[in-house]
């Protein structure tokens, strides 16, 4: 992609309305534009990252055996009256009336609709276990939308729902989600810690939230510092293996880690003092087991092996897809801008031409662009007639992890410069070697 043809409206000034760094940087890097309170347009650069994150979520859900599908954003109030949540949900629910005076709502979550789909088609235990999920826009009329995409009113969420015959099977689905989430967040360069939490309006007793530690997080969290040493890494998991999923859950949840809603001071004080941590975190996901809370009132039953009809055991599992952009930036930035982890970067590599219009420099940049593309990579070539300082500042702001700098002085020696955004370290090498190095970095991260 040529920067001269791209739509990247970067801002020089720091926007006054943004209180936290991720919001400031997303506005300055031309990723989002507020449309109205808590509602954003996703400009090309922001949309690209959103799609990268969405893709990782899909890949890991499908790996765990869950089926992608899509439900509408506008739903009839009738189903929500059946479950009793139409009245319970309160002012966070955006209620709409259509031309026939029918009550509608913009979905804040979708337990009712998926349960209705299930009860319409499934009647035998033989069709279980079943887990379906969607990645779809949600609306919650938050009293205080703030921090940009972090607490929006309209936001993008992955919501998954499991249907099982027994509590034991449903708990396996819960564990399977926990494992798949650990892997999902690590691929985005994040450490998200599962913490015992409160279930709120979704309901149920078993629930974990996944928190990314950050000073700007909205939740206060309490944990044993040993937990931050745990890494999921590249272990192979058989998601059908109950014992294996249970073992991972135990490994990642046996140490003390709770949000303020479930914090227990006496239990916390049993941890050696030097390991006790009180910090703040950003909630990037939550998993729930709520048994028959929705299947019973909505009549989602199956015939068991003994011929008796029983309500199915369910859970739901969410990932804050749009919130993740903010969380990743909070966790990975410096004074000059964003530092994207390789797994979610909008472009793999920047190309900076120090002398636009110089025929040799232009030709070298174009050759680099082509060579990177033929390796399956997407470079962003800054081909504007601008001073080097301005080009570097833009690249640093938008945070591409790797930059290749091309200028007449280097080319005379047959070299370009490859720079890491994270460490700032640069190395001179031939253009071919630079392409090979970048290709190798992303091969490892694929
Ligand atoms: N039905 C369940 C699971 S599918 C559910 O709705 N869970 S939730 O309420 O915890 O939301 C899932 C995730 O969406 C949260 O962990 C959070 O990361 C994200 N989220 C929730 N509210 C907002 C919001 N106002 N703005 C951005 N992201 C949000």
Coordinates of C-alpha atoms and ligand atoms in Angstrom, one line a residue:
X1 CA 0.0 0.0 0.0
X2 CA 1.2 3.5 -0.9
X3 CA 0.7 6.0 1.9
X4 CA 0.1 8.7 -0.6
X5 CA -3.1 6.9 -1.8
X6 CA -4.2 5.6 1.6
X7 CA -6.7 7.3 4.0
X8 CA -4.7 7.9 7.1
X9 CA -5.8 11.2 8.8
X10 CA -3.2 11.4 11.5
X11 CA -3.6 14.3 14.1
X12 CA -0.6 16.4 15.2
X13 CA -2.4 17.7 18.3
X14 CA -3.4 15.5 21.2
X15 CA -7.2 15.4 21.3
X16 CA -8.5 17.1 24.4
X17 CA -11.4 14.7 25.0
X18 CA -9.2 11.6 25.3
X19 CA -8.3 10.7 28.9
X20 CA -6.2 7.6 28.4
X21 CA -3.3 6.8 26.1
X22 CA -5.0 4.2 23.9
X23 CA -7.9 6.5 23.1
X24 CA -5.5 9.4 22.3
X25 CA -3.3 7.2 20.1
X26 CA -6.3 5.6 18.2
X27 CA -7.6 9.2 17.4
X28 CA -4.1 10.5 16.6
X29 CA -3.3 7.5 14.3
X30 CA -6.5 8.0 12.4
X31 CA -8.0 4.7 13.4
X32 CA -11.4 5.8 14.7
X33 CA -13.7 8.8 14.6
X34 CA -16.4 9.3 17.1
X35 CA -19.9 9.4 15.5
X36 CA -21.8 10.1 18.7
X37 CA -21.2 9.3 22.4
X38 CA -19.7 5.8 22.7
X39 CA -20.2 5.1 18.9
X40 CA -17.4 5.1 16.5
X41 CA -16.6 4.9 12.8
X42 CA -13.7 2.6 12.1
X43 CA -11.3 4.3 9.6
X44 CA -9.2 2.1 7.3
X45 CA -6.2 1.6 9.7
X46 CA -8.4 0.9 12.7
X47 CA -10.7 -1.4 10.7
X48 CA -7.6 -3.4 9.5
X49 CA -6.6 -4.1 13.1
X50 CA -10.2 -5.0 14.1
X51 CA -10.2 -7.5 11.3
X52 CA -6.9 -9.0 12.4
X53 CA -8.2 -9.5 15.9
X54 CA -11.5 -10.9 14.6
X55 CA -9.6 -13.4 12.5
X56 CA -7.6 -14.7 15.4
X57 CA -10.8 -15.1 17.4
X58 CA -12.4 -17.1 14.6
X59 CA -9.3 -19.3 14.1
X60 CA -9.2 -20.2 17.8
X61 CA -12.9 -20.8 18.2
X62 CA -13.0 -23.1 15.2
X63 CA -9.9 -24.9 16.5
X64 CA -11.9 -25.6 19.7
X65 CA -14.7 -27.1 17.7
X66 CA -17.2 -24.2 17.9
X67 CA -19.4 -23.3 15.0
X68 CA -19.5 -19.7 13.6
X69 CA -23.0 -18.2 12.8
X70 CA -24.6 -14.8 12.8
X71 CA -27.7 -13.5 14.6
X72 CA -29.4 -10.1 14.0
X73 CA -28.7 -7.0 16.0
X74 CA -32.4 -6.1 16.2
X75 CA -34.5 -8.5 18.2
X76 CA -38.1 -8.8 19.2
X77 CA -38.9 -8.1 22.9
X78 CA -41.1 -11.2 23.1
X79 CA -38.3 -13.7 23.7
X80 CA -36.8 -11.4 26.4
X81 CA -40.2 -11.3 28.1
X82 CA -40.2 -15.2 28.1
X83 CA -36.8 -15.3 30.0
X84 CA -37.8 -12.4 32.3
X85 CA -34.9 -10.2 31.2
X86 CA -36.9 -7.6 29.3
X87 CA -37.7 -5.9 32.6
X88 CA -34.6 -6.9 34.5
X89 CA -32.1 -5.5 32.0
X90 CA -33.0 -1.9 32.8
X91 CA -31.8 1.2 31.1
X92 CA -28.7 -0.4 29.5
X93 CA -31.0 -1.9 26.9
X94 CA -31.8 0.2 23.9
X95 CA -35.5 -0.3 23.2
X96 CA -37.0 0.5 19.8
X97 CA -40.6 0.5 18.5
X98 CA -41.2 -0.5 14.8
X99 CA -44.0 1.0 12.6
X100 CA -46.4 -1.7 13.7
X101 CA -45.9 -0.7 17.3
X102 CA -43.9 -3.8 18.1
X103 CA -41.3 -3.7 20.8
X104 CA -37.8 -4.4 19.5
X105 CA -34.4 -4.0 21.1
X106 CA -30.8 -3.7 19.9
X107 CA -29.1 -6.9 21.2
X108 CA -26.8 -6.4 24.3
X109 CA -26.1 -10.2 24.3
X110 CA -27.9 -13.1 22.7
X111 CA -28.8 -15.9 25.2
X112 CA -32.5 -15.7 24.4
X113 CA -32.2 -15.8 20.6
X114 CA -29.7 -18.7 20.5
X115 CA -31.8 -20.7 22.9
X116 CA -34.9 -20.1 20.7
X117 CA -32.9 -21.4 17.7
X118 CA -31.8 -24.4 19.7
X119 CA -35.3 -25.3 20.9
X120 CA -36.7 -25.0 17.4
X121 CA -34.4 -27.7 16.0
X122 CA -32.8 -29.9 18.6
X123 CA -34.7 -32.5 20.6
X124 CA -32.3 -35.3 21.3
X125 CA -29.2 -35.7 23.4
X126 CA -27.6 -37.3 20.4
X127 CA -27.1 -33.8 18.9
X128 CA -25.1 -32.7 21.9
X129 CA -22.6 -31.3 22.7
X130 CA -23.1 -28.2 20.6
X131 CA -21.4 -24.8 20.8
X132 CA -22.1 -22.0 18.4
X133 CA -20.8 -18.5 18.4
X134 CA -21.0 -15.2 16.5
X135 CA -18.9 -12.0 16.2
X136 CA -21.5 -9.3 16.0
X137 CA -22.1 -5.7 17.1
X138 CA -23.8 -5.2 20.5
X139 CA -25.4 -2.2 22.1
X140 CA -25.5 -1.3 25.7
X141 CA -26.6 2.2 26.7
X142 CA -23.8 2.6 29.2
X143 CA -24.3 5.5 31.6
X144 CA -20.8 6.7 31.1
X145 CA -19.3 5.6 27.8
X146 CA -15.6 6.6 27.9
X147 CA -12.1 5.7 27.0
X148 CA -12.9 5.4 23.3
X149 CA -13.5 1.8 22.2
X150 CA -12.8 0.6 25.7
X151 CA -16.3 1.3 27.0
X152 CA -18.4 2.1 24.1
X153 CA -22.2 2.0 23.7
X154 CA -21.9 0.1 20.4
X155 CA -19.1 -2.5 20.5
X156 CA -18.0 -5.6 18.7
X157 CA -18.2 -8.8 20.7
X158 CA -17.6 -12.5 20.1
X159 CA -20.4 -14.3 22.0
X160 CA -20.5 -18.1 22.2
X161 CA -23.1 -20.4 23.6
X162 CA -22.8 -24.1 24.6
X163 CA -25.6 -26.7 25.0
X164 CA -24.9 -29.9 26.9
X165 CA -26.8 -32.7 28.4
X166 CA -25.2 -32.7 31.8
X167 CA -23.6 -30.3 34.2
X168 CA -20.3 -32.2 33.8
X169 CA -20.4 -31.8 30.0
X170 CA -21.2 -28.1 30.3
X171 CA -18.3 -27.6 32.7
X172 CA -16.1 -29.2 30.0
X173 CA -17.4 -26.6 27.6
X174 CA -16.5 -23.9 30.2
X175 CA -13.0 -25.3 30.5
X176 CA -12.6 -25.6 26.8
X177 CA -13.4 -21.9 26.4
X178 CA -11.0 -21.0 29.1
X179 CA -8.2 -22.8 27.3
X180 CA -9.1 -21.4 23.9
X181 CA -9.1 -17.9 25.3
X182 CA -5.7 -18.2 26.9
X183 CA -4.4 -19.1 23.4
X184 CA -6.4 -16.4 21.7
X185 CA -5.0 -13.6 23.9
X186 CA -1.4 -14.8 23.7
X187 CA -1.6 -14.7 19.9
X188 CA -2.4 -11.0 20.2
X189 CA 0.7 -10.4 22.3
X190 CA -1.4 -10.1 25.5
X191 CA -1.2 -11.7 28.9
X192 CA -4.9 -12.0 30.1
X193 CA -5.3 -13.5 33.5
X194 CA -8.5 -15.5 34.3
X195 CA -9.9 -14.2 37.6
X196 CA -12.9 -15.3 39.6
X197 CA -15.6 -12.7 39.0
X198 CA -19.3 -11.8 39.5
X199 CA -21.9 -12.9 36.9
X200 CA -24.0 -9.7 36.8
X201 CA -27.1 -9.7 34.5
X202 CA -26.0 -12.9 32.6
X203 CA -26.4 -15.0 35.8
X204 CA -24.9 -18.2 37.1
X205 CA -22.4 -19.2 39.7
X206 CA -19.3 -20.1 37.8
X207 CA -17.6 -17.3 35.9
X208 CA -14.2 -16.0 35.2
X209 CA -13.2 -12.7 33.7
X210 CA -10.0 -12.3 31.7
X211 CA -8.0 -9.3 32.7
X212 CA -5.1 -7.5 31.1
X213 CA -3.1 -5.6 33.7
X214 CA -3.0 -1.9 33.0
X215 CA -3.0 1.2 35.3
X216 CA -5.9 2.6 33.3
X217 CA -8.1 -0.5 33.8
X218 CA -11.5 0.0 35.2
X219 CA -11.4 -3.0 37.5
X220 CA -9.5 -3.3 40.7
X221 CA -7.8 -6.8 40.9
X222 CA -6.1 -8.8 43.6
X223 CA -3.7 -11.6 42.7
X224 CA -0.8 -13.8 43.6
X225 CA 2.3 -12.6 41.5
X226 CA 3.2 -16.2 40.6
X227 CA 0.3 -16.2 38.2
X228 CA 2.1 -13.8 35.8
X229 CA 4.8 -16.4 35.2
X230 CA 2.4 -18.8 33.6
X231 CA 2.5 -19.0 29.8
X232 CA 0.2 -21.0 27.5
X233 CA 2.8 -21.1 24.8
X234 CA 2.5 -23.4 21.8
X235 CA 1.2 -26.5 23.6
X236 CA -1.0 -28.8 21.6
X237 CA -4.4 -29.3 23.2
X238 CA -7.0 -31.9 22.3
X239 CA -10.1 -29.9 23.0
X240 CA -12.3 -33.1 23.3
X241 CA -10.1 -34.3 26.1
X242 CA -11.9 -33.4 29.3
X243 CA -8.9 -34.2 31.5
X244 CA -6.5 -32.1 29.5
X245 CA -8.7 -29.0 29.5
X246 CA -9.5 -29.5 33.2
X247 CA -5.7 -29.6 33.9
X248 CA -5.1 -26.4 32.1
X249 CA -7.9 -24.7 33.9
X250 CA -6.5 -25.8 37.3
X251 CA -3.0 -24.7 36.3
X252 CA -4.3 -21.2 35.4
X253 CA -6.9 -20.7 38.2
X254 CA -5.5 -22.4 41.3
X255 CA -3.6 -19.3 42.5
X256 CA -5.5 -16.4 44.0
X257 CA -6.8 -14.0 41.3
X258 CA -10.0 -12.1 41.8
X259 CA -11.7 -8.9 40.8
X260 CA -13.0 -6.6 43.6
X261 CA -16.5 -8.1 43.2
X262 CA -15.4 -11.4 44.6
X263 CA -12.3 -10.4 46.5
X264 CA -11.8 -12.1 49.9
X265 CA -9.3 -10.3 52.1
X266 CA -8.8 -13.2 54.5
X267 CA -8.0 -15.7 51.7
X268 CA -5.7 -13.0 50.0
X269 CA -3.8 -12.6 53.2
X270 CA -2.8 -16.3 53.3
X271 CA -0.5 -15.6 50.3
X272 CA 3.0 -14.6 51.4
X273 CA 3.1 -10.8 51.6
X274 CA 5.8 -10.4 48.9
X275 CA 3.6 -12.1 46.3
X276 CA 0.4 -10.2 47.0
X277 CA -0.5 -7.7 44.3
X278 CA -3.2 -5.1 44.1
X279 CA -3.5 -3.6 40.6
X280 CA -5.9 -2.5 37.9
X281 CA -7.1 -4.5 34.9
X282 CA -9.0 -4.3 31.6
X283 CA -11.7 -7.0 31.2
X284 CA -11.2 -8.4 27.7
X285 CA -13.4 -11.5 28.1
X286 CA -15.7 -13.4 30.4
X287 CA -17.0 -17.0 30.5
X288 CA -20.1 -18.2 32.3
X289 CA -21.8 -21.5 33.3
X290 CA -25.4 -20.9 34.2
X291 CA -27.0 -24.3 34.0
X292 CA -30.6 -24.2 33.0
X293 CA -31.3 -20.5 33.7
X294 CA -32.4 -19.9 30.1
X295 CA -33.2 -23.4 28.9
X296 CA -35.9 -23.9 31.6
X297 CA -38.1 -20.8 31.1
X298 CA -37.6 -21.0 27.3
X299 CA -38.3 -24.8 27.2
X300 CA -35.0 -25.8 25.6
X301 CA -35.2 -29.5 26.4
X302 CA -33.8 -32.7 24.9
X303 CA -34.8 -36.3 25.4
X304 CA -32.0 -38.0 27.4
X305 CA -30.8 -41.6 26.9
X306 CA -33.5 -42.8 29.3
X307 CA -36.2 -41.2 27.2
X308 CA -36.9 -38.5 29.8
X309 CA -37.1 -34.8 28.7
X310 CA -34.6 -32.5 30.5
X311 CA -33.6 -28.9 30.1
X312 CA -30.1 -28.5 28.6
X313 CA -27.1 -27.1 30.6
X314 CA -25.7 -23.9 29.1
X315 CA -23.0 -21.3 29.3
X316 CA -22.1 -18.2 27.4
X317 CA -18.6 -16.9 26.6
X318 CA -17.7 -13.4 25.5
X319 CA -14.6 -11.7 24.1
X320 CA -14.5 -7.9 23.8
X321 CA -13.2 -7.7 20.2
X322 CA -13.3 -3.9 19.8
X323 CA -12.2 -3.3 23.4
X324 CA -9.1 -5.4 22.6
X325 CA -7.7 -2.7 20.4
X326 CA -7.6 -0.4 23.4
X327 CA -6.3 -3.1 25.7
X328 CA -3.4 -4.0 23.3
X329 CA -2.4 -0.3 23.0
X330 CA -2.5 0.2 26.7
X331 CA -0.2 -2.7 27.1
X332 CA 2.1 -1.9 24.2
X333 CA 3.1 1.7 23.4
X334 CA 5.7 4.4 24.2
X335 CA 5.9 8.2 24.1
X336 CA 6.1 8.2 20.3
X337 CA 3.0 6.0 19.6
X338 CA 1.6 2.5 19.3
X339 CA 3.8 -0.7 19.2
X340 CA 1.7 -3.4 17.5
X341 CA 2.5 -7.0 18.4
X342 CA 3.2 -8.9 15.2
X343 CA 0.0 -11.0 15.5
X344 CA -2.3 -8.0 15.0
X345 CA -0.3 -5.3 13.2
X346 CA -2.3 -3.6 10.4
X347 CA 0.7 -3.7 8.0
X348 CA 3.7 -6.1 8.5
X349 CA 6.4 -3.6 7.7
X350 CA 6.8 0.1 6.8
X351 CA 9.1 1.4 4.0
X352 CA 10.4 4.9 4.4
X353 CA 12.0 6.5 1.3
X354 CA 14.4 9.2 2.6
X355 CA 14.6 10.9 -0.8
X356 CA 11.4 10.7 -2.7
X357 CA 11.9 11.6 -6.4
X358 CA 15.4 10.2 -6.5
X359 CA 15.1 7.6 -9.2
X360 CA 17.4 5.1 -7.5
X361 CA 15.7 5.4 -4.1
X362 CA 12.3 5.2 -5.7
X363 CA 13.2 2.1 -7.6
X364 CA 14.7 0.4 -4.6
X365 CA 11.5 1.1 -2.5
X366 CA 9.3 -0.2 -5.3
X367 CA 11.4 -3.4 -5.5
X368 CA 11.2 -3.9 -1.8
X369 CA 7.4 -3.4 -1.8
X370 CA 7.1 -6.1 -4.5
X371 CA 9.4 -8.5 -2.8
X372 CA 7.6 -8.2 0.5
X373 CA 4.3 -8.7 -1.2
X374 CA 5.5 -11.8 -3.1
X375 CA 6.3 -13.2 0.4
X376 CA 2.7 -12.8 1.4
X377 CA 3.4 -9.7 3.4
X378 CA 1.6 -6.4 3.4
X379 CA 4.0 -3.4 3.5
X380 CA 3.0 0.3 3.9
X381 CA 5.3 2.4 1.7
X382 CA 5.6 6.0 2.7
X383 CA 6.0 7.6 -0.7
X384 CA 5.0 11.1 0.3
X385 CA 7.1 14.2 -0.5
X386 CA 7.9 14.8 3.1
X387 CA 10.9 15.3 5.3
X388 CA 12.4 12.2 6.9
X389 CA 11.5 13.3 10.4
X390 CA 7.9 13.6 9.5
X391 CA 7.9 10.1 7.9
X392 CA 9.5 8.6 11.0
X393 CA 7.1 10.3 13.3
X394 CA 4.1 8.8 11.3
X395 CA 5.6 5.3 11.3
X396 CA 6.3 5.5 15.0
X397 CA 2.8 6.8 15.7
X398 CA 1.0 4.0 13.8
X399 CA 3.2 1.4 15.4
X400 CA 4.3 -1.0 12.6
X401 CA 6.7 -3.4 14.3
X402 CA 9.3 -3.2 11.5
X403 CA 10.5 -0.4 9.3
X404 CA 12.9 -0.5 6.3
X405 CA 14.6 2.8 5.6
X406 CA 15.9 3.5 2.1
X407 CA 18.2 6.4 1.2
X408 CA 20.8 7.3 -1.5
X409 CA 23.7 7.0 1.0
X410 CA 22.9 3.5 2.0
X411 CA 22.1 2.4 -1.5
X412 CA 25.6 3.5 -2.6
X413 CA 26.9 0.9 -0.3
X414 CA 24.2 -1.6 -1.3
X415 CA 22.3 -1.5 2.0
X416 CA 19.0 -0.5 3.6
X417 CA 18.3 -0.2 7.3
X418 CA 15.9 -2.5 9.2
X419 CA 14.6 -1.0 12.5
X420 CA 12.6 -2.6 15.3
X421 CA 9.8 -0.4 16.5
X422 CA 10.0 -2.1 20.0
X423 CA 13.7 -1.8 20.7
X424 CA 14.6 1.1 18.3
X425 CA 17.6 -1.0 17.2
X426 CA 18.6 -0.7 13.5
X427 CA 20.7 -2.9 11.4
X428 CA 22.2 -2.3 7.9
X429 CA 21.8 -5.1 5.4
X430 CA 21.1 -5.7 1.7
X431 CA 17.5 -5.2 0.6
X432 CA 17.2 -9.0 0.0
X433 CA 18.4 -9.8 3.5
X434 CA 15.9 -7.3 4.9
X435 CA 13.0 -8.9 3.1
X436 CA 14.2 -12.4 4.1
X437 CA 14.5 -11.3 7.8
X438 CA 11.0 -9.8 7.9
X439 CA 9.5 -12.8 6.1
X440 CA 11.1 -15.1 8.7
X441 CA 9.8 -13.0 11.7
X442 CA 6.2 -13.4 10.4
X443 CA 6.7 -17.0 9.5
X444 CA 7.5 -17.7 13.2
X445 CA 4.5 -15.7 14.3
X446 CA 2.0 -17.3 12.0
Ligands
LIG1 N1 -23.3 -13.1 27.1 C1 -22.1 -12.9 27.8 C2 -21.0 -13.7 27.2 S1 -21.2 -13.9 25.5 C3 -21.7 -11.5 27.9 O1 -22.4 -10.6 27.4 N2 -20.6 -11.2 28.6 S2 -20.0 -9.8 29.0 O2 -21.1 -8.9 29.4 O3 -19.0 -10.0 29.9 O4 -19.4 -9.2 27.7 C4 -18.3 -9.8 27.1 C5 -17.2 -8.9 26.8 O5 -17.6 -7.8 26.1 C6 -16.6 -8.3 28.1 O6 -15.7 -9.1 28.7 C7 -15.9 -7.0 27.6 O7 -14.6 -7.3 27.1 C8 -16.8 -6.7 26.4 N3 -17.6 -5.5 26.7 C9 -18.7 -5.5 27.5 N4 -19.2 -4.2 27.6 C10 -18.5 -3.4 26.7 C11 -18.5 -2.1 26.3 N5 -19.5 -1.2 26.8 N6 -17.6 -1.6 25.4 C12 -16.7 -2.5 24.9 N7 -16.6 -3.8 25.3 C13 -17.5 -4.3 26.2

